[in-house]
PDB file of C-alpha atoms and ligand atoms in Angstrom:
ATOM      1  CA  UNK A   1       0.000   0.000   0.000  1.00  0.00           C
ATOM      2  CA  UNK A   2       0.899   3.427  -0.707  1.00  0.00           C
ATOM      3  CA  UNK A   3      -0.123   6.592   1.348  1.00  0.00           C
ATOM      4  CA  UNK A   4       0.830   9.808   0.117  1.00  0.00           C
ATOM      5  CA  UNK A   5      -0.345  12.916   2.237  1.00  0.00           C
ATOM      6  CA  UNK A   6      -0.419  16.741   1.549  1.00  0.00           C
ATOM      7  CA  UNK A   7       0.258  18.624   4.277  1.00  0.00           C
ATOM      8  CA  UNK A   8       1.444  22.189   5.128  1.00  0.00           C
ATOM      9  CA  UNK A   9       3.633  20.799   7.996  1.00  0.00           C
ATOM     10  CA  UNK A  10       5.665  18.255   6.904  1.00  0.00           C
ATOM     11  CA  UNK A  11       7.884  18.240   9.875  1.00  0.00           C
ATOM     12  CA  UNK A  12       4.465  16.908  12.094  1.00  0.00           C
ATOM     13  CA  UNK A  13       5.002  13.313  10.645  1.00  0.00           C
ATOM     14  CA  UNK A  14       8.912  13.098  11.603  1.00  0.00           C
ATOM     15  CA  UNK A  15       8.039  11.196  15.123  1.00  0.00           C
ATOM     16  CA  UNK A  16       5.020   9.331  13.634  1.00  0.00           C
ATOM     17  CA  UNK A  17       7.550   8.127  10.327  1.00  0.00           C
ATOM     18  CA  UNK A  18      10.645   7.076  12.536  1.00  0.00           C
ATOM     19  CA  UNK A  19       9.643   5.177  15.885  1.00  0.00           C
ATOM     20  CA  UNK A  20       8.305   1.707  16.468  1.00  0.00           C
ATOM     21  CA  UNK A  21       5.533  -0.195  14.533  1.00  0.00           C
ATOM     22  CA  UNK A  22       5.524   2.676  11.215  1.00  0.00           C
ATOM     23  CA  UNK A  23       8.863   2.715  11.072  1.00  0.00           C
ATOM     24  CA  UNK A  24       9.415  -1.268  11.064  1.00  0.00           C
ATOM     25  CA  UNK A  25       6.883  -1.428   8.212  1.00  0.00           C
ATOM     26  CA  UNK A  26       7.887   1.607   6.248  1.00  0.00           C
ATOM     27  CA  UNK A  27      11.619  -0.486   6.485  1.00  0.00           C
ATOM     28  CA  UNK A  28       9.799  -3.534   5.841  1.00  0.00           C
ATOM     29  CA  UNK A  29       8.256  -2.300   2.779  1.00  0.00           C
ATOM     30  CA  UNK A  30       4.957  -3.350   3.406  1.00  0.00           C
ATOM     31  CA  UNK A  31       3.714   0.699   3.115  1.00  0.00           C
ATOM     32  CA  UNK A  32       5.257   3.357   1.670  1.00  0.00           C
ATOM     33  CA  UNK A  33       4.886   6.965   2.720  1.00  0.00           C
ATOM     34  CA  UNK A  34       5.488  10.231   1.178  1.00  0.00           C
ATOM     35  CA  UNK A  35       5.093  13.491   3.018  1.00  0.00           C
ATOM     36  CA  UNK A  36       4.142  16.415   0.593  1.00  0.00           C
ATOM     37  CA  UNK A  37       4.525  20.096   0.975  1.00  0.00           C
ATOM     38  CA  UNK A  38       1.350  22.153   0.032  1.00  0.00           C
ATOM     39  CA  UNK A  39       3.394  25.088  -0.475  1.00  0.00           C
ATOM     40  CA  UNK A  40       5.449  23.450  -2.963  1.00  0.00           C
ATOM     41  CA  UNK A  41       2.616  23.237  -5.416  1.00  0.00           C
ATOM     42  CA  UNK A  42       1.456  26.517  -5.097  1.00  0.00           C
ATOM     43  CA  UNK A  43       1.665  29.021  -8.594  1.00  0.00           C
ATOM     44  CA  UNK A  44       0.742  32.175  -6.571  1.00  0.00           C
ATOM     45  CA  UNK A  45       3.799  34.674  -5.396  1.00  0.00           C
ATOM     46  CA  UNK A  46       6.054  33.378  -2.489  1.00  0.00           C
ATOM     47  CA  UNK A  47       4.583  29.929  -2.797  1.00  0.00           C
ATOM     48  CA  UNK A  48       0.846  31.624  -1.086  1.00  0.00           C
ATOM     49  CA  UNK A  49      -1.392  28.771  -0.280  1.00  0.00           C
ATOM     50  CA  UNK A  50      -3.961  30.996   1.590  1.00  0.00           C
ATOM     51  CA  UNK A  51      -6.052  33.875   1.234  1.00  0.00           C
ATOM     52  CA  UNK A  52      -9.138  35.980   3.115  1.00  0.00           C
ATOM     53  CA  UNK A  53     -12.711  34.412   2.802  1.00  0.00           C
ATOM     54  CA  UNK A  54     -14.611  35.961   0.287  1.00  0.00           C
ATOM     55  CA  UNK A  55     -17.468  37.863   1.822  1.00  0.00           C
ATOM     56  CA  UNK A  56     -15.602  38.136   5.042  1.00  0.00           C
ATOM     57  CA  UNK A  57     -14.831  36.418   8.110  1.00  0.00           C
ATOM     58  CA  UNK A  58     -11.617  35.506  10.696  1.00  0.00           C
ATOM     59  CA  UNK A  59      -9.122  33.836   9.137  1.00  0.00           C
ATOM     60  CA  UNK A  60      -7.281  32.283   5.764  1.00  0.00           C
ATOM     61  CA  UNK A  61      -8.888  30.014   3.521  1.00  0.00           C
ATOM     62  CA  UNK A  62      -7.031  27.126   2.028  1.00  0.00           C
ATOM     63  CA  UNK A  63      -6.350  27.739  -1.593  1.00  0.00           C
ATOM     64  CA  UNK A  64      -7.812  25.511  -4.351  1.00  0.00           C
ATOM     65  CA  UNK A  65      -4.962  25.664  -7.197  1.00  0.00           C
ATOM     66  CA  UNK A  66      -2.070  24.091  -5.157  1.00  0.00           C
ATOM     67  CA  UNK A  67      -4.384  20.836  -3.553  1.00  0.00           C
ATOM     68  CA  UNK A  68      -5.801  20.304  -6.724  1.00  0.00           C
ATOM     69  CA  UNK A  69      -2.028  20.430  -8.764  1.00  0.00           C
ATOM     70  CA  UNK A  70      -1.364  18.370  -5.903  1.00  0.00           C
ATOM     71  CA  UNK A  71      -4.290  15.529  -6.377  1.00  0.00           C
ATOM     72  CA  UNK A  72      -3.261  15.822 -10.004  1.00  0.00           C
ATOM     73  CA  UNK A  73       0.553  14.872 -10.051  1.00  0.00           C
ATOM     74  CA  UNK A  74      -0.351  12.154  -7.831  1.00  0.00           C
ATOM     75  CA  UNK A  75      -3.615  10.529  -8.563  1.00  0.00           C
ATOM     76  CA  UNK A  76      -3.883   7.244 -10.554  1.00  0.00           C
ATOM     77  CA  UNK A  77      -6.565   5.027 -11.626  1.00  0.00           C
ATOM     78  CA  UNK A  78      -5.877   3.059  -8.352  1.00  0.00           C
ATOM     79  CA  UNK A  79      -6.183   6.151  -5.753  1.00  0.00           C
ATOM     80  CA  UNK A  80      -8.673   7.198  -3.007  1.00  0.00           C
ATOM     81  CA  UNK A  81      -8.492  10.484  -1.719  1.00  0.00           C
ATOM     82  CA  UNK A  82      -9.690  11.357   1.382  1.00  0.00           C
ATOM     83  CA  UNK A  83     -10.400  14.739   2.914  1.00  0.00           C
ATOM     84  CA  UNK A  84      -9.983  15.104   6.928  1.00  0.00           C
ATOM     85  CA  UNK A  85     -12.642  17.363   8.151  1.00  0.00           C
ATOM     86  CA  UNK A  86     -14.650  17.361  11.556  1.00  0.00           C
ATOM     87  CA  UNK A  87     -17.617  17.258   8.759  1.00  0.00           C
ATOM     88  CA  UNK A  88     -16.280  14.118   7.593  1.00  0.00           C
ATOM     89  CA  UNK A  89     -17.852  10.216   8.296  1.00  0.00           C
ATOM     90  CA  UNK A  90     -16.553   9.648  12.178  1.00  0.00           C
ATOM     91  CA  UNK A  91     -13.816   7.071  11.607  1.00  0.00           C
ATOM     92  CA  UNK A  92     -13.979   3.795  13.266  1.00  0.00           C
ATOM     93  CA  UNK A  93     -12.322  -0.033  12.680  1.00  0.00           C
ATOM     94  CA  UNK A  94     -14.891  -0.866   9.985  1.00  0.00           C
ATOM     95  CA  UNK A  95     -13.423   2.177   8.171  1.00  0.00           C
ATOM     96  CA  UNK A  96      -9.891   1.339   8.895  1.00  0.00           C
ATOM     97  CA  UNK A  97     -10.546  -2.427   7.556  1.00  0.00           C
ATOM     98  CA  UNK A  98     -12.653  -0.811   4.791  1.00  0.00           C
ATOM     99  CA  UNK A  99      -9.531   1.735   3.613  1.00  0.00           C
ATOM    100  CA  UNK A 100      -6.682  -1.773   4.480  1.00  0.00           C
ATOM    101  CA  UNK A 101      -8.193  -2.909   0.642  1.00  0.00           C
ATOM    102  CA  UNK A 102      -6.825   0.555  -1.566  1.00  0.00           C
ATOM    103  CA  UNK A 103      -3.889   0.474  -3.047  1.00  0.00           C
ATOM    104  CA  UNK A 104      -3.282   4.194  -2.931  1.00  0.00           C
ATOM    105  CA  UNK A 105      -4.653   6.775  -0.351  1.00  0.00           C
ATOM    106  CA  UNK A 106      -4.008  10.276  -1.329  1.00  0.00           C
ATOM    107  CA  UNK A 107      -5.062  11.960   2.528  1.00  0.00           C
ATOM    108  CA  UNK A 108      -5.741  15.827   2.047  1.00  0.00           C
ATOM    109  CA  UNK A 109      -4.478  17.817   5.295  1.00  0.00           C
ATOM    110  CA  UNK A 110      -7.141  20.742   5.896  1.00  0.00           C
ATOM    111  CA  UNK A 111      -5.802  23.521   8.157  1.00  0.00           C
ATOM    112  CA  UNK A 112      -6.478  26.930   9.075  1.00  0.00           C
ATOM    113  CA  UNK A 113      -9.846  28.140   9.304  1.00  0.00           C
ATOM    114  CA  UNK A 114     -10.378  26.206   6.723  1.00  0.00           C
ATOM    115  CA  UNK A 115     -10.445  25.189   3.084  1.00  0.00           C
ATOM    116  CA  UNK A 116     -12.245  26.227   0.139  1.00  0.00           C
ATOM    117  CA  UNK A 117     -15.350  24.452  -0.728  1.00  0.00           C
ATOM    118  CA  UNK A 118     -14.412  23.425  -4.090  1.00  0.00           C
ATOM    119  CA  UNK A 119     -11.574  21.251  -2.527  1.00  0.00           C
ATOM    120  CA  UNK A 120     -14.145  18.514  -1.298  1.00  0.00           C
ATOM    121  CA  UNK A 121     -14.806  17.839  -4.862  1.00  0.00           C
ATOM    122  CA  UNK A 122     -11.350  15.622  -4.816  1.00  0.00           C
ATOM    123  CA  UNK A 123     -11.999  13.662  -2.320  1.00  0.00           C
ATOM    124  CA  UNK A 124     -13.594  10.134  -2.393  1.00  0.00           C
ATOM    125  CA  UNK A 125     -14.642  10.088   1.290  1.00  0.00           C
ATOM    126  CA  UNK A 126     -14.035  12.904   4.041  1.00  0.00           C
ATOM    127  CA  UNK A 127     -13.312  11.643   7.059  1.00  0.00           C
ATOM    128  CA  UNK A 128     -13.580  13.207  10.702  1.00  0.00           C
ATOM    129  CA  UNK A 129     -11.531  11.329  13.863  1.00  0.00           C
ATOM    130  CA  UNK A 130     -14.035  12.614  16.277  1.00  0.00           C
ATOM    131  CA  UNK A 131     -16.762  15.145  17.343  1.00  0.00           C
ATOM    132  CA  UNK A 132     -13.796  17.760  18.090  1.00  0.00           C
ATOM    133  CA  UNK A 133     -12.122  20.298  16.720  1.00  0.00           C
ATOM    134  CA  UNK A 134      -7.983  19.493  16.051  1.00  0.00           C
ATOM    135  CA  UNK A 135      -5.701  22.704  14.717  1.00  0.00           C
ATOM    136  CA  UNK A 136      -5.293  20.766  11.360  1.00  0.00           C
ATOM    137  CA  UNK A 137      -5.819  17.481   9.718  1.00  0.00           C
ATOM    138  CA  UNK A 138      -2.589  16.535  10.349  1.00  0.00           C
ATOM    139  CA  UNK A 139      -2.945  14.126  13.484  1.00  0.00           C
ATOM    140  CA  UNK A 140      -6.586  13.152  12.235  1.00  0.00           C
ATOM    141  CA  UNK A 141      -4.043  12.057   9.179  1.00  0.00           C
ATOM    142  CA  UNK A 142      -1.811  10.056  11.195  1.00  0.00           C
ATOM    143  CA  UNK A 143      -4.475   8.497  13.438  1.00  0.00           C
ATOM    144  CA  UNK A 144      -5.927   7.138   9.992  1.00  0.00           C
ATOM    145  CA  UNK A 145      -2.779   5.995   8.691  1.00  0.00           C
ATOM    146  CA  UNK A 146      -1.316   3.792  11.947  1.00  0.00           C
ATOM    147  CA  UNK A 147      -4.989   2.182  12.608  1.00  0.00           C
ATOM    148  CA  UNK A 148      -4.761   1.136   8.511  1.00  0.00           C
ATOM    149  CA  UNK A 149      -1.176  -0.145   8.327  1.00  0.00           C
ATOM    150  CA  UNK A 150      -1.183  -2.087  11.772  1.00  0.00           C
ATOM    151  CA  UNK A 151      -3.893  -3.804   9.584  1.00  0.00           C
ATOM    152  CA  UNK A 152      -1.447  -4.769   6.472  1.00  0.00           C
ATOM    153  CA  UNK A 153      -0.336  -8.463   6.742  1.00  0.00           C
ATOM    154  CA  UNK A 154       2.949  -9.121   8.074  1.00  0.00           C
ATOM    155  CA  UNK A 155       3.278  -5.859  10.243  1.00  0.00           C
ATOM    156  CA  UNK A 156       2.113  -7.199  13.301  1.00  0.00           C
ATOM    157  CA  UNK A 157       0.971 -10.925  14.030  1.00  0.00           C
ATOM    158  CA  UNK A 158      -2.224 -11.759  13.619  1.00  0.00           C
ATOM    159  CA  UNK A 159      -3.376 -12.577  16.775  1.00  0.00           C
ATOM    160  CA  UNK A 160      -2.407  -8.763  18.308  1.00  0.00           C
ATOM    161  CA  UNK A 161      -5.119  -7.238  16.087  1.00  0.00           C
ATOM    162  CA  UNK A 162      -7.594 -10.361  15.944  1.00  0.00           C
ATOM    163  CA  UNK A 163      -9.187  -9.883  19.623  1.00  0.00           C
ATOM    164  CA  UNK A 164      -8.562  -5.907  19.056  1.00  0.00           C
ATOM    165  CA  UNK A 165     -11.359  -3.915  20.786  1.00  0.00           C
ATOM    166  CA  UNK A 166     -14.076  -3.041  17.949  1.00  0.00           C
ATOM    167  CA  UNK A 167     -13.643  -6.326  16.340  1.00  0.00           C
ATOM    168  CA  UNK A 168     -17.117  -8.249  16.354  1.00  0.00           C
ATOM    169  CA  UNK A 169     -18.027  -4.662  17.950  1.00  0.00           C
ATOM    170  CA  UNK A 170     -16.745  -5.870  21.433  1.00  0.00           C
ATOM    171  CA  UNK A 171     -14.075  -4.653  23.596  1.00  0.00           C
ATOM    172  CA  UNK A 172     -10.713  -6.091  24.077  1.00  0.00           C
ATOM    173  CA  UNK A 173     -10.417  -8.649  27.002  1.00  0.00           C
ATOM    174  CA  UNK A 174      -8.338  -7.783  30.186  1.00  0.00           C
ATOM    175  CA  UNK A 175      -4.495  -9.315  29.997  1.00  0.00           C
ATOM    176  CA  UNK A 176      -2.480  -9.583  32.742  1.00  0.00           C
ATOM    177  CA  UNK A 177       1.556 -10.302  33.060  1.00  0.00           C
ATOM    178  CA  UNK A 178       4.044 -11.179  35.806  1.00  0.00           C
ATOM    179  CA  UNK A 179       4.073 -10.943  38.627  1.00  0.00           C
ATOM    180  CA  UNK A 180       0.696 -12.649  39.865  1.00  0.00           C
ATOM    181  CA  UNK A 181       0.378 -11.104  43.204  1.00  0.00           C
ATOM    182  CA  UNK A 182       0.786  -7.347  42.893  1.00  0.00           C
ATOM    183  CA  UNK A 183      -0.064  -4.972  45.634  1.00  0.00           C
ATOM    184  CA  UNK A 184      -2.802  -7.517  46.217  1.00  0.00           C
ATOM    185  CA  UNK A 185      -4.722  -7.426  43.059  1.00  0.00           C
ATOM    186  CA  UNK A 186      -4.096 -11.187  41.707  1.00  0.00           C
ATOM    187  CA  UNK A 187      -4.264 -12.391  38.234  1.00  0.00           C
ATOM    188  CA  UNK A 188      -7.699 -14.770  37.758  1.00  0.00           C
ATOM    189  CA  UNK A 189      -7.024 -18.286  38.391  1.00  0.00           C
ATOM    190  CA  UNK A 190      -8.315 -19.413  35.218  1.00  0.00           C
ATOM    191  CA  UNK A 191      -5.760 -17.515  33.580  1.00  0.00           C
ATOM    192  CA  UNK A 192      -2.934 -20.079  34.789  1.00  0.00           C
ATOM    193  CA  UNK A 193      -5.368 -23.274  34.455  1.00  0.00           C
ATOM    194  CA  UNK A 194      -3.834 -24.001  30.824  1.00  0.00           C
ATOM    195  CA  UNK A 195      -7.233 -24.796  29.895  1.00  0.00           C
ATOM    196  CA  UNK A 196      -7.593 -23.165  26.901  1.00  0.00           C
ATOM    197  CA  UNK A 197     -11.639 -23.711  25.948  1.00  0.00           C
ATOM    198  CA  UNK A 198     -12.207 -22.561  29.438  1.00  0.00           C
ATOM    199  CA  UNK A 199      -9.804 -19.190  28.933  1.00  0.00           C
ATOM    200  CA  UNK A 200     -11.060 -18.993  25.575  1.00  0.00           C
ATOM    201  CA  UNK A 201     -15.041 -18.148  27.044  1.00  0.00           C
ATOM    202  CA  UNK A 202     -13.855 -16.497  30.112  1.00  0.00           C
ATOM    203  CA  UNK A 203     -12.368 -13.612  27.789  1.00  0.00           C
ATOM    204  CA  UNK A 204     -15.193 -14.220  25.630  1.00  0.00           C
ATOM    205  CA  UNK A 205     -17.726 -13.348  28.622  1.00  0.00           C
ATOM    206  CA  UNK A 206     -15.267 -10.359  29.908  1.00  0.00           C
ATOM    207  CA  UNK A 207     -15.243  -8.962  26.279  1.00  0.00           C
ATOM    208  CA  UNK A 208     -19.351  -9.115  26.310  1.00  0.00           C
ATOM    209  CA  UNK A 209     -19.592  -7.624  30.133  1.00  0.00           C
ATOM    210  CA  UNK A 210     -16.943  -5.145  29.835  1.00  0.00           C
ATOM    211  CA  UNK A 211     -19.022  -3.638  26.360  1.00  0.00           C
ATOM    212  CA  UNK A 212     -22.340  -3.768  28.497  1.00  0.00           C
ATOM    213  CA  UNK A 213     -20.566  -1.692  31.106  1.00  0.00           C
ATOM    214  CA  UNK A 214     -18.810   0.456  28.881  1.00  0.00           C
ATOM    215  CA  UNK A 215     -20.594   0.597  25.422  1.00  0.00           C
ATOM    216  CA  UNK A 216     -23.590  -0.786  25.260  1.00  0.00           C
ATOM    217  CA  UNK A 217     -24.083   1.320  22.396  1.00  0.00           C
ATOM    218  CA  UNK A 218     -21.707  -1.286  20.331  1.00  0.00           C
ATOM    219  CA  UNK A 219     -23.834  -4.468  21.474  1.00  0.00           C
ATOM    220  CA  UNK A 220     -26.748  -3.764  19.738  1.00  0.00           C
ATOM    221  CA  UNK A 221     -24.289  -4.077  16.393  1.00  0.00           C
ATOM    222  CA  UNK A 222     -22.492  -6.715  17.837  1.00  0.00           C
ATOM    223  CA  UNK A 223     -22.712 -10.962  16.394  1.00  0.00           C
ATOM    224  CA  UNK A 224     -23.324 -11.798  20.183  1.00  0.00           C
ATOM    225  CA  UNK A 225     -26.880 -12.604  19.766  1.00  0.00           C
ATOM    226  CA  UNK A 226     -26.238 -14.177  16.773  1.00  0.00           C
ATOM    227  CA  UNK A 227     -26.734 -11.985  13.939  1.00  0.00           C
TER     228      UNK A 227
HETATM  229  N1  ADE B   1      -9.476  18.608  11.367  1.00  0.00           N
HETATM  230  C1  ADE B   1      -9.807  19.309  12.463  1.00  0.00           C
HETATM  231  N2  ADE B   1     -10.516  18.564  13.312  1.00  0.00           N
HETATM  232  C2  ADE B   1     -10.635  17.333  12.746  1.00  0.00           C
HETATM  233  C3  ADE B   1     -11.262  16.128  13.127  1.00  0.00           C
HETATM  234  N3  ADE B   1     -11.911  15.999  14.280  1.00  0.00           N
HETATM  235  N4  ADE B   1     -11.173  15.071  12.288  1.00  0.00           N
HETATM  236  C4  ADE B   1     -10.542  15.192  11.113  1.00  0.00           C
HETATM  237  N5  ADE B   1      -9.932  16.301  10.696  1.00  0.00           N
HETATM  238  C5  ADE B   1      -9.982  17.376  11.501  1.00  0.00           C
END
């Protein structure tokens, strides 16, 4: 898979490009990632990406010419583009598994006040991380990225992502590591009983109590009462 994403702060995605589970699979080659400038598209004088609203109103609007040069040296018959926005579809796993099949995301970066309406007329899908309001599209770009290539085989082992909270719509199952005993709070017995049917529904019926408690919301989407 390849994720290319236009951005007016490149330097955002140094951390997020060079530590731990990214970095492996950027190394790995199973993703590759290309950071692009904005400003390096734009035609206007002193590379301008931004200008007043028309009509009035605080702040600079995001420029059409240099996203849409942009979308245009990149885009192939294989891309999606997406648009973060807080008016986007809220992202969850579904959408994450949903995005794992493209070959090519183009991810447009939105900052400032905002961006010019005729921009949304690139994107495939405009996405939103959350009911709240981030100073860019930047880590809404990143958050979309890591929950998408955890997802690409061979980057981490199955098993870490197949009991992942959200999968059958149910949280994740408590785990517990050495030691047992600690500051009183001991791991559950069944946990060391090598019985692995019996651990197997124990987590099974934490997973389902643990969503009743916490999201109940999620259960009435879940497979639990077998849907
Ligand atoms: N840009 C600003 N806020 C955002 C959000 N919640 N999701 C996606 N992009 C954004």
């Amino acid at each position: 898979m390849k994720i290319d994403i236009l951005t007016l702060f490149p330097k955002m995605f140094d951390g997020f490009l060079s530590e731990s589970i990214i970095k492996r699979a950027i190394e790995n080659k199973k993703v590759t990632i290309n950071i692009y400038d904005i400003r390096d598209f734009s035609k206007g004088p002193h590379k301008k990406v931004d200008d007043y609203s028309y009509g009035g109103g605080a702040g600079m609007v995001l420029m059409p010419q240099p996203i849409f040069d942009a979308v245009d040296y990149l885009k192939t018959s294989d891309s999606f583009v997406i648009l973060v926005t807080p008016q986007g579809h809220t992202y969850k796993q579904s959408l994450a598994k949903f995005l794992l099949q493209k070959k090519h995301l183009i991810i447009i970066c939105g900052h400032y006040e905002g961006f010019d309406e005729r921009i949304r007329t690139l994107a495939d899908m405009e996405i939103s991380i959350g009911d709240y309001i981030l100073t860019g599209g930047e880590l809404a770009s990143m958050v979309i990225s890591d929950s998408i290539i955890r997802l690409i085989d061979g980057v981490i082992t199955r098993e870490s992502y197949e009991n992942d909270s959200f999968t059958d719509n149910l949280l994740d199952y408590p785990v517990y590591t050495k030691p047992y005993d600690f500051r009183g709070m001991k791991v559950p017995d069944i946990l060391l009983s090598g019985h692995h049917e019996n651990i197997n529904k124990w987590r099974r019926e934490e997973q389902i109590k643990k969503t009743q408690e916490r999201r109940p919301d999620l259960l009435e989407k879940s497979d639990i009462y077998g849907e």
